Tab-separated table of C-alpha atoms in Angstrom:
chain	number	residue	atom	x	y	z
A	1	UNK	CA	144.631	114.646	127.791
A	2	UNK	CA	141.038	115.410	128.546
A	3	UNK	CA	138.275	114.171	126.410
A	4	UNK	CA	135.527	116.464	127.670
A	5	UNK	CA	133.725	118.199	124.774
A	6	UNK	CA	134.022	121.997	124.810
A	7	UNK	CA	131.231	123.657	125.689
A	8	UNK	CA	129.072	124.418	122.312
A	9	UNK	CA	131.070	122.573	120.108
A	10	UNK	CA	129.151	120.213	117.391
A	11	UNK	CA	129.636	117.392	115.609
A	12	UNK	CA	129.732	117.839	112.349
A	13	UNK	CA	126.804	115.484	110.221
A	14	UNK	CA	127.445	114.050	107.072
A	15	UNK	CA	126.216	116.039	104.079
A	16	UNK	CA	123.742	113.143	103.051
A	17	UNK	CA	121.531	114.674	106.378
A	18	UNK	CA	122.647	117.780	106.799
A	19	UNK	CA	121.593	121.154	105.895
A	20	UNK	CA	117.781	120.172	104.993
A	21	UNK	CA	115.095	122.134	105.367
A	22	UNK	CA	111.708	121.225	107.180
A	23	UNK	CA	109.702	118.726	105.255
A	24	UNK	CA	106.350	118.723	104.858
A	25	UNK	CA	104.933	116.226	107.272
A	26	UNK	CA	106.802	118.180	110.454
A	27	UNK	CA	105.307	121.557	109.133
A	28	UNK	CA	101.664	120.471	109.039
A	29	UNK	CA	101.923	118.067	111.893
A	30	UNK	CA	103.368	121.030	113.761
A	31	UNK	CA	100.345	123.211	112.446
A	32	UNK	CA	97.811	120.706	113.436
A	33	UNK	CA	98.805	120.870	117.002
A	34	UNK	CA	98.932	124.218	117.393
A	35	UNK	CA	95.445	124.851	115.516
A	36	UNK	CA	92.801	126.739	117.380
A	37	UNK	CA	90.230	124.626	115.279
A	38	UNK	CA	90.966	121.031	117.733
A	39	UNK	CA	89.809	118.268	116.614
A	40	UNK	CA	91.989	118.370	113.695
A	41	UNK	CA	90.982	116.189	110.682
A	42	UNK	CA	93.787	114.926	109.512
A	43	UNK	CA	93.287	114.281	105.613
A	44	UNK	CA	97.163	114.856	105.250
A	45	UNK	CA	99.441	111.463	105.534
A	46	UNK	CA	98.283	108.354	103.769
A	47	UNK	CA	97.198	106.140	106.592
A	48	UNK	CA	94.293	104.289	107.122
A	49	UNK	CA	91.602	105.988	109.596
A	50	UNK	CA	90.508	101.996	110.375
A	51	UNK	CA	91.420	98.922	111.343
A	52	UNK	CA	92.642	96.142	108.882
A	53	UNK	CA	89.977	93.783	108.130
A	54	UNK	CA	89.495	90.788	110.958
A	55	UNK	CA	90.923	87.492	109.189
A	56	UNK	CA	94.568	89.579	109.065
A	57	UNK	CA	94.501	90.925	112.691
A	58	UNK	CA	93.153	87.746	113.804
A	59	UNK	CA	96.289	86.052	112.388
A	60	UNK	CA	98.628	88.630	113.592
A	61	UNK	CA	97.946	87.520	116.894
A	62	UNK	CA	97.494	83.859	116.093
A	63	UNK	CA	101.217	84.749	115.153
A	64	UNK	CA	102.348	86.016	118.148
A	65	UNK	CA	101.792	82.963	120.506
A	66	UNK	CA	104.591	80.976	117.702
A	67	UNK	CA	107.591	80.755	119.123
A	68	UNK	CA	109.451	81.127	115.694
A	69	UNK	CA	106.857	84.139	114.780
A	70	UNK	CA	108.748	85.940	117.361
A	71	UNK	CA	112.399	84.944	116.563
A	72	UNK	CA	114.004	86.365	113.014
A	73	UNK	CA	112.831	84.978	109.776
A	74	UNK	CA	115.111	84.413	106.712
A	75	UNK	CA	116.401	87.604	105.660
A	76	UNK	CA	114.626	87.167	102.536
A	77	UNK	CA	111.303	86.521	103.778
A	78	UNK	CA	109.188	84.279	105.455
A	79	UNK	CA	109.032	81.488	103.023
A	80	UNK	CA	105.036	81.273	103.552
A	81	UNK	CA	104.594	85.036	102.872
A	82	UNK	CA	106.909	84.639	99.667
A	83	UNK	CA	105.054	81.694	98.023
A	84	UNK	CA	101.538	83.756	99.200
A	85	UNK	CA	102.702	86.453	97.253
A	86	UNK	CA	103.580	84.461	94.077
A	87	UNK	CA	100.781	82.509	93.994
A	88	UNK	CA	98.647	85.997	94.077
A	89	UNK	CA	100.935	87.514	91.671
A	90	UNK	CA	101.530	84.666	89.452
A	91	UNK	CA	97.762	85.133	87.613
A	92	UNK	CA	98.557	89.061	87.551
A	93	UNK	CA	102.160	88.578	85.785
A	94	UNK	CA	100.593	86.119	83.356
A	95	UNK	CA	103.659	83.535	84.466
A	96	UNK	CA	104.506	81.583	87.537
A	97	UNK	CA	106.235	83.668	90.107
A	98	UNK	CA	108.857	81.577	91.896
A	99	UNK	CA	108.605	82.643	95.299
A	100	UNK	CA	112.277	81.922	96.432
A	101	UNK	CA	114.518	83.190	93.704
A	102	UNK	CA	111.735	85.890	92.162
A	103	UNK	CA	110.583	87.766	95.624
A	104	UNK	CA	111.753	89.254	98.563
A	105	UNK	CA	110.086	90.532	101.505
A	106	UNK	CA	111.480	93.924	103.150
A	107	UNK	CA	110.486	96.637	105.908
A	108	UNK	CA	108.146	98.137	104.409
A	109	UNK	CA	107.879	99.267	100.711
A	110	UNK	CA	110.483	102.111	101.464
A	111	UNK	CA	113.374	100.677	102.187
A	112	UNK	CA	112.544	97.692	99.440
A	113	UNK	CA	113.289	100.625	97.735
A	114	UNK	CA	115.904	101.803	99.284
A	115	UNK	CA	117.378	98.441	98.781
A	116	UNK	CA	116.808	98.424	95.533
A	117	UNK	CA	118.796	102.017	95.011
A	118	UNK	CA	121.449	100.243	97.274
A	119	UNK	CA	121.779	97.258	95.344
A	120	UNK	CA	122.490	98.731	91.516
A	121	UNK	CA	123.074	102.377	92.254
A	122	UNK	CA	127.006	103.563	92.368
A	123	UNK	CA	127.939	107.020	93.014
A	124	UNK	CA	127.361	109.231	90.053
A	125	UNK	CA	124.954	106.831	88.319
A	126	UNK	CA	121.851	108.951	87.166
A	127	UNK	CA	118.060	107.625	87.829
A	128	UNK	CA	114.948	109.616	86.109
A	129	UNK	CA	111.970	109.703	88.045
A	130	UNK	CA	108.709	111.620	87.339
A	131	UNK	CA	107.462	114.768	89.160
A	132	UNK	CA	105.592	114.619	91.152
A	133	UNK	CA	107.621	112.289	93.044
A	134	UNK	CA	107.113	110.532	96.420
A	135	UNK	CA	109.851	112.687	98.638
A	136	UNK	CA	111.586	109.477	99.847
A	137	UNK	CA	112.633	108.472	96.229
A	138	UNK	CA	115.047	111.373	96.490
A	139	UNK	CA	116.776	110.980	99.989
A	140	UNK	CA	117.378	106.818	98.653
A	141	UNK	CA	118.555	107.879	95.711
A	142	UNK	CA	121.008	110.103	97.438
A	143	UNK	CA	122.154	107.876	100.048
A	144	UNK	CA	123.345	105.437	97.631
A	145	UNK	CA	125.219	108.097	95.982
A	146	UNK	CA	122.785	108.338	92.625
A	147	UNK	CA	122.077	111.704	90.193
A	148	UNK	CA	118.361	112.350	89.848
A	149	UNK	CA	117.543	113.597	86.747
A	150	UNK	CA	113.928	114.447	86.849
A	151	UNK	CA	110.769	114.840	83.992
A	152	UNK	CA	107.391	116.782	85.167
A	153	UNK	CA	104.174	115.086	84.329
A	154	UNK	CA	102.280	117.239	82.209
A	155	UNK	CA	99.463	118.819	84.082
A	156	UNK	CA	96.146	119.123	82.344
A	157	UNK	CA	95.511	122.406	80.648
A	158	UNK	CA	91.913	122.853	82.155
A	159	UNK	CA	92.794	121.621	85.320
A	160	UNK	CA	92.661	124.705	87.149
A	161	UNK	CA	89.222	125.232	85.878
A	162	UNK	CA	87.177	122.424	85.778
A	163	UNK	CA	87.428	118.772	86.824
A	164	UNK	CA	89.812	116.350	84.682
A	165	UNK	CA	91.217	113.319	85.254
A	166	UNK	CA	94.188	111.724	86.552
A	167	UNK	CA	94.913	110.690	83.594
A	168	UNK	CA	95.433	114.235	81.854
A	169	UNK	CA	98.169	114.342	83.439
A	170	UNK	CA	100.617	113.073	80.583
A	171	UNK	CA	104.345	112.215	79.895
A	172	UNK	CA	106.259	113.773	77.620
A	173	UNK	CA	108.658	111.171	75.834
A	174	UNK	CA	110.437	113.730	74.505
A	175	UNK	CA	111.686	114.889	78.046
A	176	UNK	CA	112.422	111.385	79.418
A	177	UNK	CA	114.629	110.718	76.422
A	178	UNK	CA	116.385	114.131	76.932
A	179	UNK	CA	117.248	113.026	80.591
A	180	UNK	CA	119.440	109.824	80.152
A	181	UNK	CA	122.641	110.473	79.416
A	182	UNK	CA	125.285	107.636	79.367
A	183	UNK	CA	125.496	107.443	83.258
A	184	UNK	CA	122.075	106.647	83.488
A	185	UNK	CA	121.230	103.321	85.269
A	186	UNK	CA	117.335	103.268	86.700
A	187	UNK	CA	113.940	104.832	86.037
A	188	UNK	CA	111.695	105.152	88.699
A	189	UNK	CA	108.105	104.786	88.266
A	190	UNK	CA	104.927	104.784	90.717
A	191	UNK	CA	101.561	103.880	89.181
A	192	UNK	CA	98.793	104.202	90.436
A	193	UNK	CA	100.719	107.424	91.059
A	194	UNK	CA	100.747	109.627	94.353
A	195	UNK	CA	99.881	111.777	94.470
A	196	UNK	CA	98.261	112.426	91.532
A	197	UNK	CA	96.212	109.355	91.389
A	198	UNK	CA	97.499	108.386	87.877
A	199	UNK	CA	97.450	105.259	86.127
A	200	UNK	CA	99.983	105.274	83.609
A	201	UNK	CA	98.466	103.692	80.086
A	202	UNK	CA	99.691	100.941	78.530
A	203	UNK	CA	101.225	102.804	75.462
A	204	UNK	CA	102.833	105.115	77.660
A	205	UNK	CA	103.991	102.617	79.639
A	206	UNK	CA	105.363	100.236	76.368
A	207	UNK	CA	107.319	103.553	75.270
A	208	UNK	CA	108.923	103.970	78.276
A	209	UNK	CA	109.835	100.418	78.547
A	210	UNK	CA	110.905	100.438	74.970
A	211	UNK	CA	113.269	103.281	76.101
A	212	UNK	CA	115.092	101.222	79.150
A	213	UNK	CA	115.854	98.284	76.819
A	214	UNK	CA	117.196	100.883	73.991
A	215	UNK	CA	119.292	102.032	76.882
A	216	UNK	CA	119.564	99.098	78.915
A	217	UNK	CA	118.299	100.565	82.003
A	218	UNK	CA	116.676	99.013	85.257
A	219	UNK	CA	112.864	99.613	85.980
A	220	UNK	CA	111.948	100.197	89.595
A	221	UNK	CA	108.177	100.280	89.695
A	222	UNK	CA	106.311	101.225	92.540
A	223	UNK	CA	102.967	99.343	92.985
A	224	UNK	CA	101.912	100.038	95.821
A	225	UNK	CA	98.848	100.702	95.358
A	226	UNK	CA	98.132	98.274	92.551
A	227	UNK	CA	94.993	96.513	94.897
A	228	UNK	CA	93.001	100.169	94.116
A	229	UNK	CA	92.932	100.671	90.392
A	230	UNK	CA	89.281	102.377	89.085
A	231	UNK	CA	90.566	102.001	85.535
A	232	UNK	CA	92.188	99.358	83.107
A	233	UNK	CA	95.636	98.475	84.965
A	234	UNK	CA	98.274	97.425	83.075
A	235	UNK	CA	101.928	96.084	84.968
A	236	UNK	CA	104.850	97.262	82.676
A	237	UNK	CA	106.614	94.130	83.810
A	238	UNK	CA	103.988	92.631	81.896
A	239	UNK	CA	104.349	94.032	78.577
A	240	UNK	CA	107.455	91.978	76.944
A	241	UNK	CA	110.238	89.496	77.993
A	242	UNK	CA	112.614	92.233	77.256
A	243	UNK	CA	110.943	95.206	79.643
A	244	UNK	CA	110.415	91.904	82.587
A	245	UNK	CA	114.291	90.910	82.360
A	246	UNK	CA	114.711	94.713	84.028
A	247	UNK	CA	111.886	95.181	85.863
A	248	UNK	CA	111.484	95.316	89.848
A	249	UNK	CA	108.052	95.823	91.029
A	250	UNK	CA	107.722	97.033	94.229
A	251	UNK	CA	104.399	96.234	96.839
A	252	UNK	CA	102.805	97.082	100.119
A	253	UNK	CA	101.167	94.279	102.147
A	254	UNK	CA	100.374	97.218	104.259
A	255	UNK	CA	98.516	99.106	101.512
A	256	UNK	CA	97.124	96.611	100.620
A	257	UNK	CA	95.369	95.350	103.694
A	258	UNK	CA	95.266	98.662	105.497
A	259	UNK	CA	97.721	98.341	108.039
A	260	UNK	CA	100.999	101.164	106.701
A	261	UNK	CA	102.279	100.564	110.701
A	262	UNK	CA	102.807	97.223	109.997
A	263	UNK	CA	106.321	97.080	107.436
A	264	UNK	CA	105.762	94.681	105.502
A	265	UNK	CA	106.965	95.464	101.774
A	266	UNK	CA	108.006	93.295	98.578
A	267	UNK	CA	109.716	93.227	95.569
A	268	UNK	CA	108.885	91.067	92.541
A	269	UNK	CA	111.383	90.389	89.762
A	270	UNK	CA	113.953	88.641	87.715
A	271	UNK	CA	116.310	86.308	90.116
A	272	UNK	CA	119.662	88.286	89.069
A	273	UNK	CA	118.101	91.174	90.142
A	274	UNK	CA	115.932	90.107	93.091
A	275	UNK	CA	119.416	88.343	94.639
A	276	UNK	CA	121.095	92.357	94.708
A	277	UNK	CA	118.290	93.868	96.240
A	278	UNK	CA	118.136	90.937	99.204
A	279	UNK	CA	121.931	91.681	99.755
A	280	UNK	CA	121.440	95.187	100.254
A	281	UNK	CA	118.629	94.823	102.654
A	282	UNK	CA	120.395	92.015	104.718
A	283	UNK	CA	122.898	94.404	105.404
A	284	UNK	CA	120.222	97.841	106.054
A	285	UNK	CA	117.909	95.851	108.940
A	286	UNK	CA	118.916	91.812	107.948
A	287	UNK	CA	115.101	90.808	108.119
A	288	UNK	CA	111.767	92.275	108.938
A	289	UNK	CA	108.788	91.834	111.402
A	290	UNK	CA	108.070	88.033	112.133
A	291	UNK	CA	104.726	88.020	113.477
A	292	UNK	CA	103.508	90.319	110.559
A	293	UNK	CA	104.731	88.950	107.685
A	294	UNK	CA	102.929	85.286	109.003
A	295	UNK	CA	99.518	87.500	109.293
A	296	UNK	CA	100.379	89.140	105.914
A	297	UNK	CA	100.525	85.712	104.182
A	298	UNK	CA	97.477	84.665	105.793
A	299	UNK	CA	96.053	87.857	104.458
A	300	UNK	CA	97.632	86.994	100.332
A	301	UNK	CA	95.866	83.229	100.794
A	302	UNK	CA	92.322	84.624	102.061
A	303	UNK	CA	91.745	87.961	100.402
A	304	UNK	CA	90.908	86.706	96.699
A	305	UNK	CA	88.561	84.053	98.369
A	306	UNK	CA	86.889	86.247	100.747
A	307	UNK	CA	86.556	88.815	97.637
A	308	UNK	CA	88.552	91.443	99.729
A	309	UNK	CA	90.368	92.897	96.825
A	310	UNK	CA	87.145	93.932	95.173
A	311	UNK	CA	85.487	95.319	98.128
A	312	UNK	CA	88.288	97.461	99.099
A	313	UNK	CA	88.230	98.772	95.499
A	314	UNK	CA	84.933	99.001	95.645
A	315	UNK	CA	84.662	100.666	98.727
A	316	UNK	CA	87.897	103.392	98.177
A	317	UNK	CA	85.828	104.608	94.765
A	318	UNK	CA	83.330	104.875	96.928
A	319	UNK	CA	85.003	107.106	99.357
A	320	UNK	CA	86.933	109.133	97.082
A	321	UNK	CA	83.019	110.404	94.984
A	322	UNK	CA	81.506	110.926	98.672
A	323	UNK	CA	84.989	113.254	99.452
A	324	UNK	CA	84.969	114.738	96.070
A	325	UNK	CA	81.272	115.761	96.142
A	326	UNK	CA	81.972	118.847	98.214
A	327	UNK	CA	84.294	120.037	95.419
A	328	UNK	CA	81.730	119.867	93.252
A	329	UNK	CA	79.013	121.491	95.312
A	330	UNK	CA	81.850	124.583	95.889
A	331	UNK	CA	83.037	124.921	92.375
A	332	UNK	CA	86.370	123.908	92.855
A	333	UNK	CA	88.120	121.667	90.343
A	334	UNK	CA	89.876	118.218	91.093
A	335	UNK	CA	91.819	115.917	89.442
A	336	UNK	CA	89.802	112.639	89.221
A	337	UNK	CA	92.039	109.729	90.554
A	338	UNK	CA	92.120	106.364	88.634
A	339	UNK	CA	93.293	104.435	91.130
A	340	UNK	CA	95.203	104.737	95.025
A	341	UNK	CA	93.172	106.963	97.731
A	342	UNK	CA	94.611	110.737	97.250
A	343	UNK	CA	92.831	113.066	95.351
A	344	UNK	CA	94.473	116.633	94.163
A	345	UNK	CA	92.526	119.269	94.297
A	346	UNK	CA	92.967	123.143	92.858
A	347	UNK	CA	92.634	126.183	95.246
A	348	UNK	CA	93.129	128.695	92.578
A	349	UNK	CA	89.808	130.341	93.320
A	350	UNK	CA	90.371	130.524	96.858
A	351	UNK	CA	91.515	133.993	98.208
A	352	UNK	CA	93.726	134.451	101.082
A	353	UNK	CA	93.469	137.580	102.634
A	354	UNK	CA	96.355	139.538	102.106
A	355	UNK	CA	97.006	140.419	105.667
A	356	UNK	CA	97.289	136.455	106.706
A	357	UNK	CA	100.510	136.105	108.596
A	358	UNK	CA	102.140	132.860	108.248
A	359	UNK	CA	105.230	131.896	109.924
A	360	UNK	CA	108.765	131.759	108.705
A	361	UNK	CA	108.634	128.339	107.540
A	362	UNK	CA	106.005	128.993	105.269
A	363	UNK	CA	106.176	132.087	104.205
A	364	UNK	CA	109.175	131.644	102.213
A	365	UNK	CA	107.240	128.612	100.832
A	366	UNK	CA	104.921	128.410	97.476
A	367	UNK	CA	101.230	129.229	97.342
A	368	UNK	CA	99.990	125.419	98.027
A	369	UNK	CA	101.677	125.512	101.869
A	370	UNK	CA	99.847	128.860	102.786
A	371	UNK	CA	96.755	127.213	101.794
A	372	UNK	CA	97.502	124.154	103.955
A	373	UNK	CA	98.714	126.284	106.710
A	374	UNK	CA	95.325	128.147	106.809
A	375	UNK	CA	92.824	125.537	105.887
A	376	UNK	CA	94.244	123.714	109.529
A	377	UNK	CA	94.296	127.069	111.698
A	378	UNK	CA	91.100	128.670	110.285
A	379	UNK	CA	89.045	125.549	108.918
A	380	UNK	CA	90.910	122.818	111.335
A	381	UNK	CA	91.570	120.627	108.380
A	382	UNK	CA	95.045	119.074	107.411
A	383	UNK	CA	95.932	118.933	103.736
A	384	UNK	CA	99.533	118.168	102.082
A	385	UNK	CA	101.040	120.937	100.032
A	386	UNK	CA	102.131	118.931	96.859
A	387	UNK	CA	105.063	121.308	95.547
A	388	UNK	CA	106.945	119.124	98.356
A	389	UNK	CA	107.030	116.893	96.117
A	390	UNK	CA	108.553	119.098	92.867
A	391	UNK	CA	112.103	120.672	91.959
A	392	UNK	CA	112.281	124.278	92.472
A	393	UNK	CA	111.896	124.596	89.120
A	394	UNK	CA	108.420	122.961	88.569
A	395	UNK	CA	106.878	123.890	91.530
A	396	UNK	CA	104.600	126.417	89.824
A	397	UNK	CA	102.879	123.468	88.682
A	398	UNK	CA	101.231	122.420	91.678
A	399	UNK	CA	100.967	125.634	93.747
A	400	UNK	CA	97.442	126.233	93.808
A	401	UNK	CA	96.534	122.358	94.332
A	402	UNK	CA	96.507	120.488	97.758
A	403	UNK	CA	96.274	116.407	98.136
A	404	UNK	CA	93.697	114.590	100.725
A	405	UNK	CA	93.620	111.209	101.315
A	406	UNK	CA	90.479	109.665	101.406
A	407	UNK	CA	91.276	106.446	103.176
A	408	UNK	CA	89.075	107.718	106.159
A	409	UNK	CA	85.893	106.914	107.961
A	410	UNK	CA	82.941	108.124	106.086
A	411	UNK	CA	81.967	110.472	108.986
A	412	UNK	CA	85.517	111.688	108.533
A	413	UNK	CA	84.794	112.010	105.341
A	414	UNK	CA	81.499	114.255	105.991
A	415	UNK	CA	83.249	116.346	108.973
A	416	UNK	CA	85.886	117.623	106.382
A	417	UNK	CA	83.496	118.104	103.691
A	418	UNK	CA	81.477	120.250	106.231
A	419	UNK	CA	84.711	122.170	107.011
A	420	UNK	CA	85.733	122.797	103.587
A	421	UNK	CA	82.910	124.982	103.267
A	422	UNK	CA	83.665	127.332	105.416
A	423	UNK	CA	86.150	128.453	102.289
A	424	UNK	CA	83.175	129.688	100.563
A	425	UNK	CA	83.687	132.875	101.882
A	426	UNK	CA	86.581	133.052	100.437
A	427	UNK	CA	86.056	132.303	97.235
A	428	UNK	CA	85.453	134.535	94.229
């Protein structure tokens, strides 16, 4: 019997990956190349427009010429990056960390959470997490089978006519106790947020905790940007024995020391819980990068010493009042970000002319991916539509605001600045 495909014929994919529409980053990347405005500045995705700093590139390749550097490390880590990371952490927790039952290291902060999801979530167990949510939250959560159940941050009432802060943007604990139901199993949260640059208080942060142990529910919090906070910080893991036996904090070495390529994630928590998460990982990609988990532990046991973590605060404040100083000058309001490097800002006042064509992919979208779409073919500027990352049902919120990240070379900085005024002719 012949086993020659017939002409045409498909495999089918499993529903997990099939029938999904274009995301986001395809769209504008797709946009950006076909610009007439070239160069394109590229203000969109979160990574760093430099290098890391010297003393962690310098070990990266210090790393590579050890022969076990380049052979696999313990699935759970490197045990030098591990004990790095709890001996940073341990001052931050207010307890010692114990680096080989209490962290893991993973491929990046994405699948840590992935693992994570993997490691606790059956199929049919319900997880709340916050909108607006980082899109990858919400293909893990599906892959391991999970219900979302989602709650919209409240966005500030003036926001859409004057400057606010991040923090206006508020939870309604009224809303996250109407989600959980007696399936539900995790909350997700991600402070500093992205991308609306939110720190989340420390009473909001004690009620929601209150609310997991009430309902006996994991905490998956997503730090990742914890090294950039412009206000007070507080770590919900923190905040009582009760909300630290549940808590898993999730971290980016590559965040943290500007190098996203790199894949070096972690999770910090309670042994019972840490041991799941390393099972599920061993079995999605066993361990992670060698080389770059030595060069991120040399990075943990230099930066406090070489007063890295305040400079790169320091310096990302610094970036985000040079960027935000051409909103400002054009009357457009922002949301002020507390902490983290994006920075939402509203385009209500900005007409597009009502003969603009826009292709099929986004004309069928909301307001926020026209703008994108035209700032990058007219202005030559990339931007991320943030109703990507809302339900259907809340994407009004956010469809007249676009996020930038500022992590970006000052000149960078200045050349989009320059280019965003070119919108002042289409303003009213």
């Amino acid at each position: 019997m012949s086993t020659t495909p017939v002409p045409g014929e498909q495999f089918r994919p499993a529903s997990r990956v099939a029938g999904q529409k274009q995301d986001v980053w395809s769209i504008i990347n797709e946009a950006a190349t076909n610009s007439p405005t070239q160069p394109i500045i590229n203000m969109g995705q979160g990574f760093f427009g430099y290098n890391p700093p010297k003393f962690i590139t310098d070990a990266a390749k210090d790393a590579l010429d050890k022969v076990d550097c380049n052979q696999y490390s313990p699935t759970k880590g490197r045990p030098r990056l591990k004990k790095a990371i709890a001996k940073s952490y341990s001052p931050l927790f207010g307890r010692d960390i114990n680096p080989e039952t209490e962290v893991t290291i993973t491929t990046g902060a994405n699948e840590g959470m992935l693992s994570a999801f993997m490691g606790f979530i059956e199929p049919g167990d319900e997880v709340v997490i916050f909108e607006p949510f980082f899109d990858q939250y919400i293909s893990n959560i599906e892959m391991a089978g999970g219900v979302i159940r989602y709650v919209p941050l409240q966005p500030p009432k003036n926001g859409g006519t004057e400057v606010s802060s991040a923090g206006d943007w508020t939870v309604d604990m009224a809303a996250v106790e109407k989600a959980l139901s007696s399936k539900s199993k995790m909350i997700v949260l991600n402070t500093p947020h992205n991308p609306v640059g939110k720190i989340f208080s420390k009473s909001e942060l004690q009620a929601i905790g209150d609310l997991c142990v009430k309902h006996n529910l994991i905490i998956l919090s997503d730090e990742v940007y914890d090294r950039l906070p412009f206000t007070p910080f507080t770590r919900i893991a923190t905040l009582s024995p009760a909300i630290a036996a549940r808590t898993l904090t999730v971290g980016s070495a590559g965040k943290n020391f500007y190098c996203t390529g790199w894949r070096v994630g972690y999770l910090i928590g309670p042994a019972n819980l840490i041991h799941y998460v390393a099972a599920a990982h061993t079995r999605i990609c066993f361990s992670s990068v060698s080389p770059l988990q030595e060069a991120a532990a040399v990075g943990f046991e230099k930066a406090e010493e070489l007063g890295f973590w305040e400079q790169s605060r320091k310096e990302m404040m610094g970036k985000v009042e040079r960027f935000c100083a051409v909103f400002d000058e054009l009357g457009l309001p922002y949301s002020k970000p507390e902490g983290g490097y994006f920075v939402l800002a509203n385009f209500a006042r900005v007409n597009l002319p009502k003969d603009y064509e826009f292709p099929p992919q986004v004309a069928d979208r909301p307001r926020d991916y026209k703008l994108a779409w035209f700032l990058i073919m007219e202005l030559g500027l990339a931007a991320i539509p943030p109703t990507e990352f809302y339900t259907k049902e809340n994407m009004w919120m956010a469809e007249d605001w676009l996020r930038f990240a500022v992590c970006k070379e000052d000149d960078v900085l200045e050349g989009a600045k320059e280019r965003l005024r070119g919108l002042r002719k289409y303003m009213s």
